[in-house]
Short mmCIF file of C-alpha atoms in Angstrom, two decimals:
data_model
loop_
_atom_site.label_atom_id
_atom_site.label_comp_id
_atom_site.label_asym_id
_atom_site.label_seq_id
_atom_site.Cartn_x
_atom_site.Cartn_y
_atom_site.Cartn_z
CA MET A 16 0.00 0.01 -0.03
CA ASN A 17 1.55 3.25 -1.20
CA LYS A 18 0.18 6.02 1.02
CA ASN A 19 1.45 8.68 -1.42
CA ILE A 20 -1.60 7.75 -3.47
CA LEU A 21 -3.71 9.49 -0.88
CA ASN A 22 -1.94 12.90 -1.41
CA THR A 23 -4.36 15.59 -2.57
CA GLY A 24 -2.70 16.10 -5.95
CA VAL A 25 -2.71 12.37 -6.75
CA GLN A 26 -6.39 12.04 -5.67
CA ASP A 27 -7.34 15.04 -7.87
CA PHE A 28 -5.57 13.38 -10.88
CA ILE A 29 -7.37 10.10 -10.29
CA ASN A 30 -10.84 11.84 -10.07
CA LYS A 31 -10.15 14.00 -13.10
CA ASN A 32 -9.22 10.96 -15.24
CA LEU A 33 -12.04 8.56 -14.33
CA HIS A 34 -13.52 9.06 -17.78
CA THR A 35 -10.18 9.28 -19.68
CA ASP A 36 -9.05 6.42 -21.87
CA ILE A 37 -6.59 4.30 -19.91
CA VAL A 38 -4.18 4.20 -22.87
CA SER A 39 -4.06 8.00 -22.77
CA VAL A 40 -3.22 7.87 -19.03
CA LEU A 41 -0.43 5.39 -19.73
CA LEU A 42 0.99 7.61 -22.44
CA LYS A 43 0.93 10.79 -20.29
CA LYS A 44 4.09 11.95 -18.60
CA ASN A 45 3.90 11.03 -14.91
CA GLN A 46 3.94 14.10 -12.76
CA PHE A 47 4.25 12.24 -9.44
CA LYS A 48 7.59 11.17 -8.14
CA ASP A 49 6.35 8.67 -5.50
CA VAL A 50 3.45 7.17 -7.45
CA SER A 51 4.04 5.09 -10.64
CA THR A 52 1.89 5.31 -13.72
CA GLN A 53 0.72 1.70 -13.15
CA GLU A 54 -0.39 2.54 -9.65
CA LEU A 55 -2.42 5.52 -11.03
CA VAL A 56 -4.03 3.29 -13.67
CA GLU A 57 -4.90 0.64 -11.02
CA GLN A 58 -6.58 3.24 -8.84
CA ILE A 59 -8.53 4.71 -11.77
CA GLU A 60 -9.69 1.33 -13.07
CA ALA A 61 -10.75 0.05 -9.62
CA LYS A 62 -12.60 3.28 -8.69
CA LYS A 63 -14.46 3.22 -12.02
CA LYS A 64 -15.61 -0.38 -11.31
CA SER A 65 -16.76 0.74 -7.80
CA LYS A 66 -19.10 3.47 -9.06
CA ASP A 67 -22.15 1.22 -9.32
CA LYS A 68 -20.95 -1.75 -7.22
CA LEU A 69 -19.71 0.20 -4.21
CA PRO A 70 -21.22 3.71 -4.34
CA THR A 71 -20.39 4.44 -0.66
CA TRP A 72 -16.72 3.74 -1.38
CA PHE A 73 -16.84 5.69 -4.68
CA SER A 74 -18.43 8.77 -3.13
CA THR A 75 -16.13 8.88 -0.06
CA LYS A 76 -12.95 10.89 -0.26
CA ASN A 77 -9.51 9.27 0.30
CA ILE A 78 -10.64 5.73 -0.26
CA TYR A 79 -7.72 3.50 -1.26
CA TYR A 80 -8.59 1.00 -3.90
CA PRO A 81 -6.99 -2.47 -4.48
CA ASN A 82 -6.55 -3.81 -8.03
CA LYS A 83 -9.69 -4.17 -10.12
CA LEU A 84 -9.71 -8.01 -9.68
CA ASN A 85 -10.37 -7.55 -5.95
CA ILE A 86 -13.19 -5.17 -6.85
CA GLU A 87 -14.71 -7.79 -9.19
CA GLN A 88 -14.45 -10.49 -6.58
CA THR A 89 -15.92 -8.51 -3.67
CA SER A 90 -19.61 -8.37 -2.70
CA SER A 91 -21.66 -5.51 -3.99
CA GLU A 92 -23.12 -3.06 -1.49
CA LYS A 93 -26.64 -4.36 -2.31
CA THR A 94 -25.74 -7.99 -1.45
CA ALA A 95 -23.71 -7.01 1.54
CA LEU A 96 -26.58 -5.01 2.97
CA TYR A 97 -28.83 -7.95 2.49
CA LYS A 98 -26.37 -10.28 4.29
CA ALA A 99 -26.30 -7.87 7.25
CA SER A 100 -30.11 -8.18 7.50
CA ILE A 101 -29.66 -11.93 8.23
CA ILE A 102 -27.42 -11.63 11.21
CA ASP A 103 -28.08 -10.33 14.76
CA LYS A 104 -26.64 -10.32 18.25
CA LYS A 105 -23.23 -8.72 19.08
CA THR A 106 -20.01 -10.26 17.65
CA LEU A 107 -19.06 -11.47 14.26
CA LEU A 108 -15.83 -12.93 12.74
CA ASP A 109 -15.24 -12.38 9.01
CA LEU A 110 -13.01 -15.39 8.34
CA THR A 111 -12.06 -14.38 4.79
CA GLY A 112 -12.38 -10.57 4.97
CA GLY A 113 -11.03 -9.50 1.55
CA LEU A 114 -11.69 -5.76 0.83
CA GLY A 115 -14.05 -5.67 3.78
CA VAL A 116 -17.35 -4.69 2.15
CA ASP A 117 -19.27 -7.35 3.96
CA SER A 118 -17.46 -6.58 7.23
CA TYR A 119 -18.40 -2.93 6.95
CA PHE A 120 -22.15 -3.66 6.57
CA PHE A 121 -21.99 -6.28 9.30
CA SER A 122 -20.53 -3.59 11.57
CA LEU A 123 -23.62 -1.43 11.11
CA LYS A 124 -25.55 -4.26 12.94
CA MET A 125 -22.96 -5.69 15.38
CA ILE A 126 -21.05 -4.32 18.36
CA GLU A 127 -17.82 -5.87 17.24
CA VAL A 128 -16.57 -7.33 13.95
CA ILE A 129 -13.16 -8.97 13.44
CA HIS A 130 -11.89 -8.85 9.86
CA CYS A 131 -9.32 -11.51 9.00
CA GLU A 132 -7.44 -11.24 5.71
CA ILE A 133 -4.32 -13.35 4.86
CA ASN A 134 -3.14 -10.92 2.20
CA LYS A 135 -1.23 -8.26 4.18
CA ASN A 136 -1.54 -5.46 1.54
CA LEU A 137 -5.33 -6.03 1.19
CA SER A 138 -5.69 -6.12 4.96
CA LYS A 139 -3.87 -2.65 5.17
CA ILE A 140 -6.19 -1.30 2.49
CA ALA A 141 -9.26 -2.54 4.18
CA THR A 142 -8.10 -1.19 7.56
CA HIS A 143 -7.50 2.29 6.06
CA ASN A 144 -10.91 2.34 4.40
CA PHE A 145 -12.64 1.28 7.58
CA LYS A 146 -11.20 4.31 9.34
CA ILE A 147 -12.18 6.64 6.45
CA LEU A 148 -15.73 5.21 6.50
CA GLY A 149 -15.94 5.61 10.30
CA ALA A 150 -16.23 1.90 11.02
CA ASN A 151 -14.06 2.09 14.17
CA HIS A 152 -15.45 -1.04 15.84
CA ILE A 153 -13.94 -3.31 13.11
CA LYS A 154 -10.76 -4.94 14.28
CA SER A 155 -8.39 -5.96 11.40
CA ILE A 156 -6.15 -9.01 11.71
CA SER A 157 -3.76 -9.73 8.84
CA GLU A 158 -3.69 -13.52 9.25
CA ASN A 159 -5.29 -16.68 7.85
CA GLY A 160 -8.78 -16.71 9.52
CA LEU A 161 -8.57 -20.38 10.46
CA ASN A 162 -5.20 -19.88 12.14
CA PHE A 163 -6.64 -16.93 14.13
CA LEU A 164 -9.62 -19.06 15.06
CA MET A 165 -7.38 -21.90 16.36
CA LYS A 166 -5.44 -19.47 18.64
CA THR A 167 -8.31 -17.36 20.01
CA ASN A 168 -10.40 -18.14 23.07
CA LEU A 169 -13.26 -16.02 21.83
CA PHE A 170 -16.69 -17.44 20.98
CA PHE A 171 -18.56 -15.48 18.31
CA ASP A 172 -22.27 -14.96 17.76
CA TRP A 173 -21.64 -15.37 13.99
CA ILE A 174 -18.84 -16.49 11.73
CA TYR A 175 -19.03 -15.43 8.13
CA ILE A 176 -17.06 -17.24 5.38
CA ASP A 177 -16.66 -16.33 1.72
CA PRO A 178 -14.36 -19.14 0.48
CA SER A 179 -12.09 -18.26 -2.43
CA ARG A 180 -13.20 -19.97 -5.59
CA ARG A 181 -9.73 -19.56 -7.12
CA ASN A 182 -7.62 -22.54 -6.10
CA ASP A 183 -3.91 -22.31 -7.06
CA ALA A 184 -3.87 -26.01 -7.85
CA LYS A 185 -7.24 -26.34 -9.69
CA GLY A 186 -7.95 -22.86 -11.05
CA LYS A 187 -11.53 -21.59 -10.78
CA VAL A 188 -13.62 -23.98 -8.70
CA PHE A 189 -17.20 -24.31 -7.47
CA PHE A 190 -17.48 -27.25 -5.06
CA LEU A 191 -16.98 -26.25 -1.42
CA GLU A 192 -14.30 -28.90 -0.86
CA ASP A 193 -12.15 -27.27 -3.60
CA CYS A 194 -12.50 -23.76 -2.28
CA LEU A 195 -10.11 -22.07 0.16
CA PRO A 196 -10.62 -22.54 3.03
CA ASN A 197 -12.17 -26.03 2.73
CA VAL A 198 -15.29 -25.39 4.80
CA PRO A 199 -16.69 -28.97 4.98
CA GLU A 200 -13.28 -30.18 6.22
CA ASN A 201 -13.22 -27.52 9.00
CA LEU A 202 -16.86 -27.29 9.84
CA GLU A 203 -16.82 -29.24 13.08
CA PHE A 204 -13.94 -27.11 14.43
CA ILE A 205 -15.67 -23.83 13.31
CA PHE A 206 -18.82 -24.87 15.14
CA ASN A 207 -16.73 -25.01 18.36
CA LYS A 208 -16.27 -21.22 17.94
CA SER A 209 -19.84 -20.25 16.98
CA SER A 210 -23.28 -21.72 16.79
CA ASN A 211 -24.18 -19.58 13.75
CA ILE A 212 -22.33 -19.64 10.40
CA LEU A 213 -23.09 -17.77 7.30
CA ILE A 214 -21.43 -18.93 4.03
CA LYS A 215 -21.40 -17.26 0.64
CA THR A 216 -20.95 -19.55 -2.38
CA SER A 217 -21.12 -19.46 -6.17
CA PRO A 218 -24.67 -19.28 -7.59
CA LEU A 219 -23.67 -22.33 -9.64
CA LEU A 220 -23.52 -24.57 -6.60
CA ASP A 221 -26.35 -27.07 -6.61
CA PHE A 222 -28.55 -27.10 -3.53
CA SER A 223 -28.31 -30.90 -3.08
CA VAL A 224 -24.49 -30.79 -3.40
CA GLY A 225 -24.13 -27.99 -0.85
CA ILE A 226 -26.55 -29.68 1.69
CA LYS A 227 -24.56 -32.88 1.35
CA SER A 228 -21.25 -31.07 1.97
CA LEU A 229 -22.44 -29.10 4.98
CA LYS A 230 -24.24 -29.75 8.28
CA PHE A 231 -27.16 -28.13 10.10
CA VAL A 232 -28.30 -26.11 7.05
CA LYS A 233 -31.19 -23.86 8.24
CA GLU A 234 -31.65 -21.54 5.34
CA ILE A 235 -30.45 -21.07 1.77
CA HIS A 236 -30.78 -17.52 0.38
CA VAL A 237 -30.74 -16.96 -3.37
CA ILE A 238 -29.74 -13.35 -4.15
CA ALA A 239 -30.32 -11.85 -7.59
CA ILE A 240 -29.71 -8.23 -8.71
CA ASN A 241 -31.83 -7.05 -11.60
CA ASN A 242 -32.76 -10.67 -12.41
CA GLU A 243 -29.14 -12.00 -12.42
CA VAL A 244 -28.31 -14.40 -9.57
CA LYS A 245 -25.09 -13.25 -7.88
CA GLU A 246 -24.65 -15.54 -4.87
CA LEU A 247 -26.07 -18.16 -2.60
CA LEU A 248 -26.02 -17.72 1.19
CA TRP A 249 -26.10 -20.70 3.52
CA VAL A 250 -27.21 -20.19 7.08
CA LEU A 251 -26.03 -22.96 9.33
CA GLU A 252 -27.18 -23.28 13.02
CA LYS A 253 -25.50 -25.85 15.24
CA ASN A 254 -27.76 -28.89 15.86
CA TYR A 255 -30.51 -27.50 13.56
CA LYS A 256 -32.77 -30.35 12.55
CA LYS A 257 -35.94 -28.73 11.17
CA PRO A 258 -36.91 -28.32 7.49
CA ILE A 259 -34.63 -26.14 5.36
CA GLN A 260 -36.13 -22.78 4.40
CA ILE A 261 -35.39 -21.35 0.92
CA LYS A 262 -35.50 -17.62 0.56
CA THR A 263 -35.24 -15.87 -2.81
CA ILE A 264 -34.84 -12.18 -3.39
CA ASN A 265 -34.50 -10.23 -6.60
CA LEU A 266 -33.11 -6.75 -5.79
CA THR A 267 -34.12 -4.09 -8.32
CA LYS A 268 -33.94 -0.34 -8.45
CA ASN A 269 -37.58 0.20 -7.40
CA TYR A 270 -38.52 -2.92 -5.47
CA ASP A 271 -37.24 -6.09 -3.81
CA TYR A 272 -39.13 -9.18 -4.99
CA ILE A 273 -39.26 -11.86 -2.32
CA PHE A 274 -40.46 -15.47 -2.56
CA ASN A 275 -39.86 -18.03 0.19
CA PHE A 276 -40.76 -21.71 0.59
CA GLU A 277 -39.78 -24.80 2.45
CA LEU A 278 -37.45 -27.19 0.53
CA ASN A 279 -39.20 -30.44 1.49
CA ALA A 280 -42.64 -28.91 0.86
CA GLU A 281 -41.70 -28.25 -2.75
CA LYS A 282 -41.28 -32.00 -3.35
CA GLU A 283 -44.65 -32.82 -1.80
CA THR A 284 -46.62 -29.85 -3.44
CA LEU A 285 -48.94 -30.54 -6.35
CA ALA A 286 -49.11 -27.90 -9.12
CA THR A 287 -52.23 -27.21 -11.09
CA TYR A 288 -51.95 -27.26 -14.82
CA GLY A 289 -53.87 -25.49 -17.68
CA LYS A 290 -53.70 -23.94 -21.11
CA PRO A 291 -52.65 -20.26 -21.55
CA GLN A 292 -55.36 -17.89 -20.22
CA ASN A 293 -55.32 -14.07 -20.21
CA TYR A 294 -51.95 -13.57 -18.50
CA LEU A 295 -48.59 -15.21 -18.60
CA TYR A 296 -45.99 -15.18 -15.74
CA GLU A 297 -42.24 -15.90 -15.87
CA PRO A 298 -40.56 -16.30 -12.43
CA ASN A 299 -37.45 -14.27 -11.78
CA ALA A 300 -33.99 -15.81 -11.96
CA ALA A 301 -33.71 -16.27 -8.18
CA ILE A 302 -36.90 -18.31 -8.09
CA LEU A 303 -35.81 -20.38 -11.11
CA LYS A 304 -32.45 -21.09 -9.43
CA SER A 305 -34.39 -22.19 -6.24
CA GLY A 306 -36.42 -24.74 -8.11
CA ALA A 307 -39.72 -23.54 -6.58
CA PHE A 308 -41.67 -24.62 -9.64
CA LYS A 309 -44.65 -26.25 -7.89
CA SER A 310 -44.61 -23.84 -4.90
CA ILE A 311 -45.13 -20.98 -7.29
CA SER A 312 -48.33 -22.57 -8.63
CA LYS A 313 -49.66 -23.13 -5.09
CA GLN A 314 -48.74 -19.87 -3.45
CA TYR A 315 -49.88 -17.63 -6.28
CA LYS A 316 -52.81 -19.91 -7.28
CA LEU A 317 -51.62 -20.09 -10.89
CA ASN A 318 -51.82 -22.82 -13.48
CA LYS A 319 -48.53 -24.19 -14.81
CA LEU A 320 -48.37 -24.69 -18.53
CA HIS A 321 -46.36 -27.94 -18.34
CA GLU A 322 -44.31 -29.77 -15.75
CA HIS A 323 -41.04 -28.67 -17.34
CA SER A 324 -42.06 -25.31 -18.91
CA HIS A 325 -41.95 -23.18 -15.71
CA LEU A 326 -44.39 -20.61 -17.15
CA TYR A 327 -47.65 -19.89 -15.41
CA THR A 328 -51.03 -18.42 -16.42
CA SER A 329 -54.22 -16.91 -14.94
CA ASP A 330 -57.43 -15.18 -16.00
CA LEU A 331 -56.96 -12.26 -13.56
CA LEU A 332 -53.77 -10.21 -13.21
CA ILE A 333 -51.89 -10.62 -9.87
CA ASP A 334 -48.77 -9.27 -8.20
CA PHE A 335 -45.86 -11.61 -9.09
CA ALA A 336 -42.20 -12.00 -8.41
CA GLY A 337 -41.17 -12.01 -12.03
CA ARG A 338 -42.28 -10.75 -15.43
CA ARG A 339 -45.96 -10.41 -16.32
CA PHE A 340 -47.47 -10.46 -19.79
CA ILE A 341 -50.81 -9.92 -21.45
CA ILE A 342 -51.51 -12.81 -23.78
CA LYS A 343 -52.59 -11.57 -27.23
CA LYS A 344 -52.95 -15.03 -28.81
CA THR A 345 -51.65 -18.58 -28.62
CA ILE A 346 -50.89 -20.41 -31.82
CA PRO A 347 -49.59 -23.95 -32.64
CA TYR A 348 -45.94 -24.14 -33.58
CA ASN A 349 -45.81 -24.36 -37.29
CA LYS A 350 -44.32 -22.35 -40.14
CA LYS A 351 -47.58 -21.01 -41.61
CA GLU A 352 -48.95 -19.73 -38.29
CA ILE A 353 -45.73 -17.99 -37.33
CA GLN A 354 -45.35 -16.33 -40.75
CA GLN A 355 -48.97 -15.02 -40.46
CA LEU A 356 -47.93 -13.10 -37.37
CA ASN A 357 -45.95 -10.93 -39.81
CA LEU A 358 -43.38 -9.94 -37.21
CA SER A 359 -39.96 -8.71 -38.27
CA LYS A 360 -38.92 -7.89 -34.72
CA ALA A 361 -39.77 -9.48 -31.40
CA ASN A 362 -38.35 -10.55 -28.00
CA ILE A 363 -38.08 -14.36 -28.02
CA THR A 364 -37.92 -16.70 -25.09
CA THR A 365 -37.83 -20.60 -25.17
CA ARG A 366 -39.00 -22.76 -22.21
CA ASN A 367 -39.09 -26.52 -22.59
CA PHE A 368 -38.70 -26.27 -26.29
CA PRO A 369 -36.51 -28.23 -28.75
CA GLU A 370 -35.14 -25.28 -30.71
CA SER A 371 -32.81 -22.49 -29.62
CA VAL A 372 -33.69 -18.78 -29.84
CA ALA A 373 -30.85 -18.29 -32.39
CA ASN A 374 -32.33 -21.00 -34.63
CA ILE A 375 -35.85 -19.55 -34.41
CA ARG A 376 -34.64 -16.06 -35.32
CA LYS A 377 -32.69 -17.40 -38.26
CA LYS A 378 -35.55 -19.62 -39.50
CA TYR A 379 -38.26 -16.94 -39.32
CA LYS A 380 -36.11 -13.88 -39.92
CA ILE A 381 -37.18 -12.21 -36.63
CA LYS A 382 -34.78 -9.57 -35.25
CA ASP A 383 -34.52 -8.84 -31.53
CA GLY A 384 -36.45 -6.06 -29.91
CA GLY A 385 -39.73 -4.34 -30.23
CA TYR A 386 -42.89 -4.55 -28.11
CA ASP A 387 -43.99 -8.10 -28.91
CA TYR A 388 -42.81 -11.08 -26.87
CA LEU A 389 -42.93 -14.58 -28.21
CA PHE A 390 -42.70 -17.63 -25.80
CA PHE A 391 -41.91 -20.92 -27.61
CA THR A 392 -42.95 -23.62 -25.22
CA THR A 393 -44.85 -26.81 -24.54
CA ASN A 394 -48.29 -26.88 -23.03
CA CYS A 395 -49.97 -29.35 -20.64
CA LEU A 396 -51.03 -31.53 -23.56
CA ASP A 397 -47.42 -31.80 -24.74
CA GLU A 398 -48.14 -29.63 -27.72
CA LYS A 399 -45.55 -27.19 -29.07
CA ILE A 400 -47.02 -23.73 -28.95
CA VAL A 401 -46.13 -20.05 -29.45
CA ILE A 402 -47.64 -17.48 -26.97
CA VAL A 403 -47.80 -13.96 -28.35
CA CYS A 404 -47.61 -11.40 -25.57
CA GLU A 405 -47.08 -7.77 -24.52
CA LYS A 406 -45.28 -6.86 -21.40
CA GLN A 407 -47.51 -5.77 -18.50
#
């Protein structure tokens, strides 16, 4: 960490060049003796990436940025704020602290947060930023979190773990056993230091695989931002034996769409099925990841088009955690019917359908865009159909 970067002149240069082409910055003559051009570029690139992802950091003076890879790997403020809503009580250990975004938002809820980070330079950066942000009750420890946990006599209300999905030996990984630290291998020991554990994993991790690898899973949270699933959160409670709760949330600019259900109940639930009615519903990405396909039908009292189509319909319009469409017409899937639509442009989605969107566009010469939405899918009678809609 080069503290000269925090000098007023350097900070002014970084802020003035946030919208300058990086190549131009590299070609400029460096006017700072104690800060290299490469360091300037790193600060500019990382700060630019923080504008939408970390607006608090971006808008605060004298924040020191790590390289842009650390920014890409860290939690966004939106997801960090959501994580903080899960925890309670007084003390929390962030076992794999990183840049400290999660630690900062945890500190808004907890009396004391300990931030462990094995990378000494990143630990210094996080510590500096905590002070700038006024988070004075976060204690930084530049050490492997597991090593610290082995030495301390403290017992924590919560332990938070965001295992690194980049393994030096295996490259990018997704299974918990391949991440660093190996949580399943150390879980029994970690439960000796806290009764509540919160784990962040890749959204690609399958529920059944995660449940098999872990113990005492109480809740699984699926977090999406603007309909893109960003992470899974696993809440573990020592000796928990009740049914696992699944909580999905799609964070958008205007509203947070929440849908919750019980994992075992989904298996036992019976969906109702029917042909397209007046309205069509497409669940958001968080719900689709969760697999709540029958629970959607039951909770919202909607008919499902087909067991594997994951599209729903109703006569009356309802509030829904996903996209809603007015059905203009439903036609059988054949060349003549589609050509008679006379559409040169449309938004196309396929669900439980043998052809890809690209093939459909090529075959029927339909460009992307416009106000019409075409859903190529299969109905409850196993018929291939096209549903012509407008977005509600």
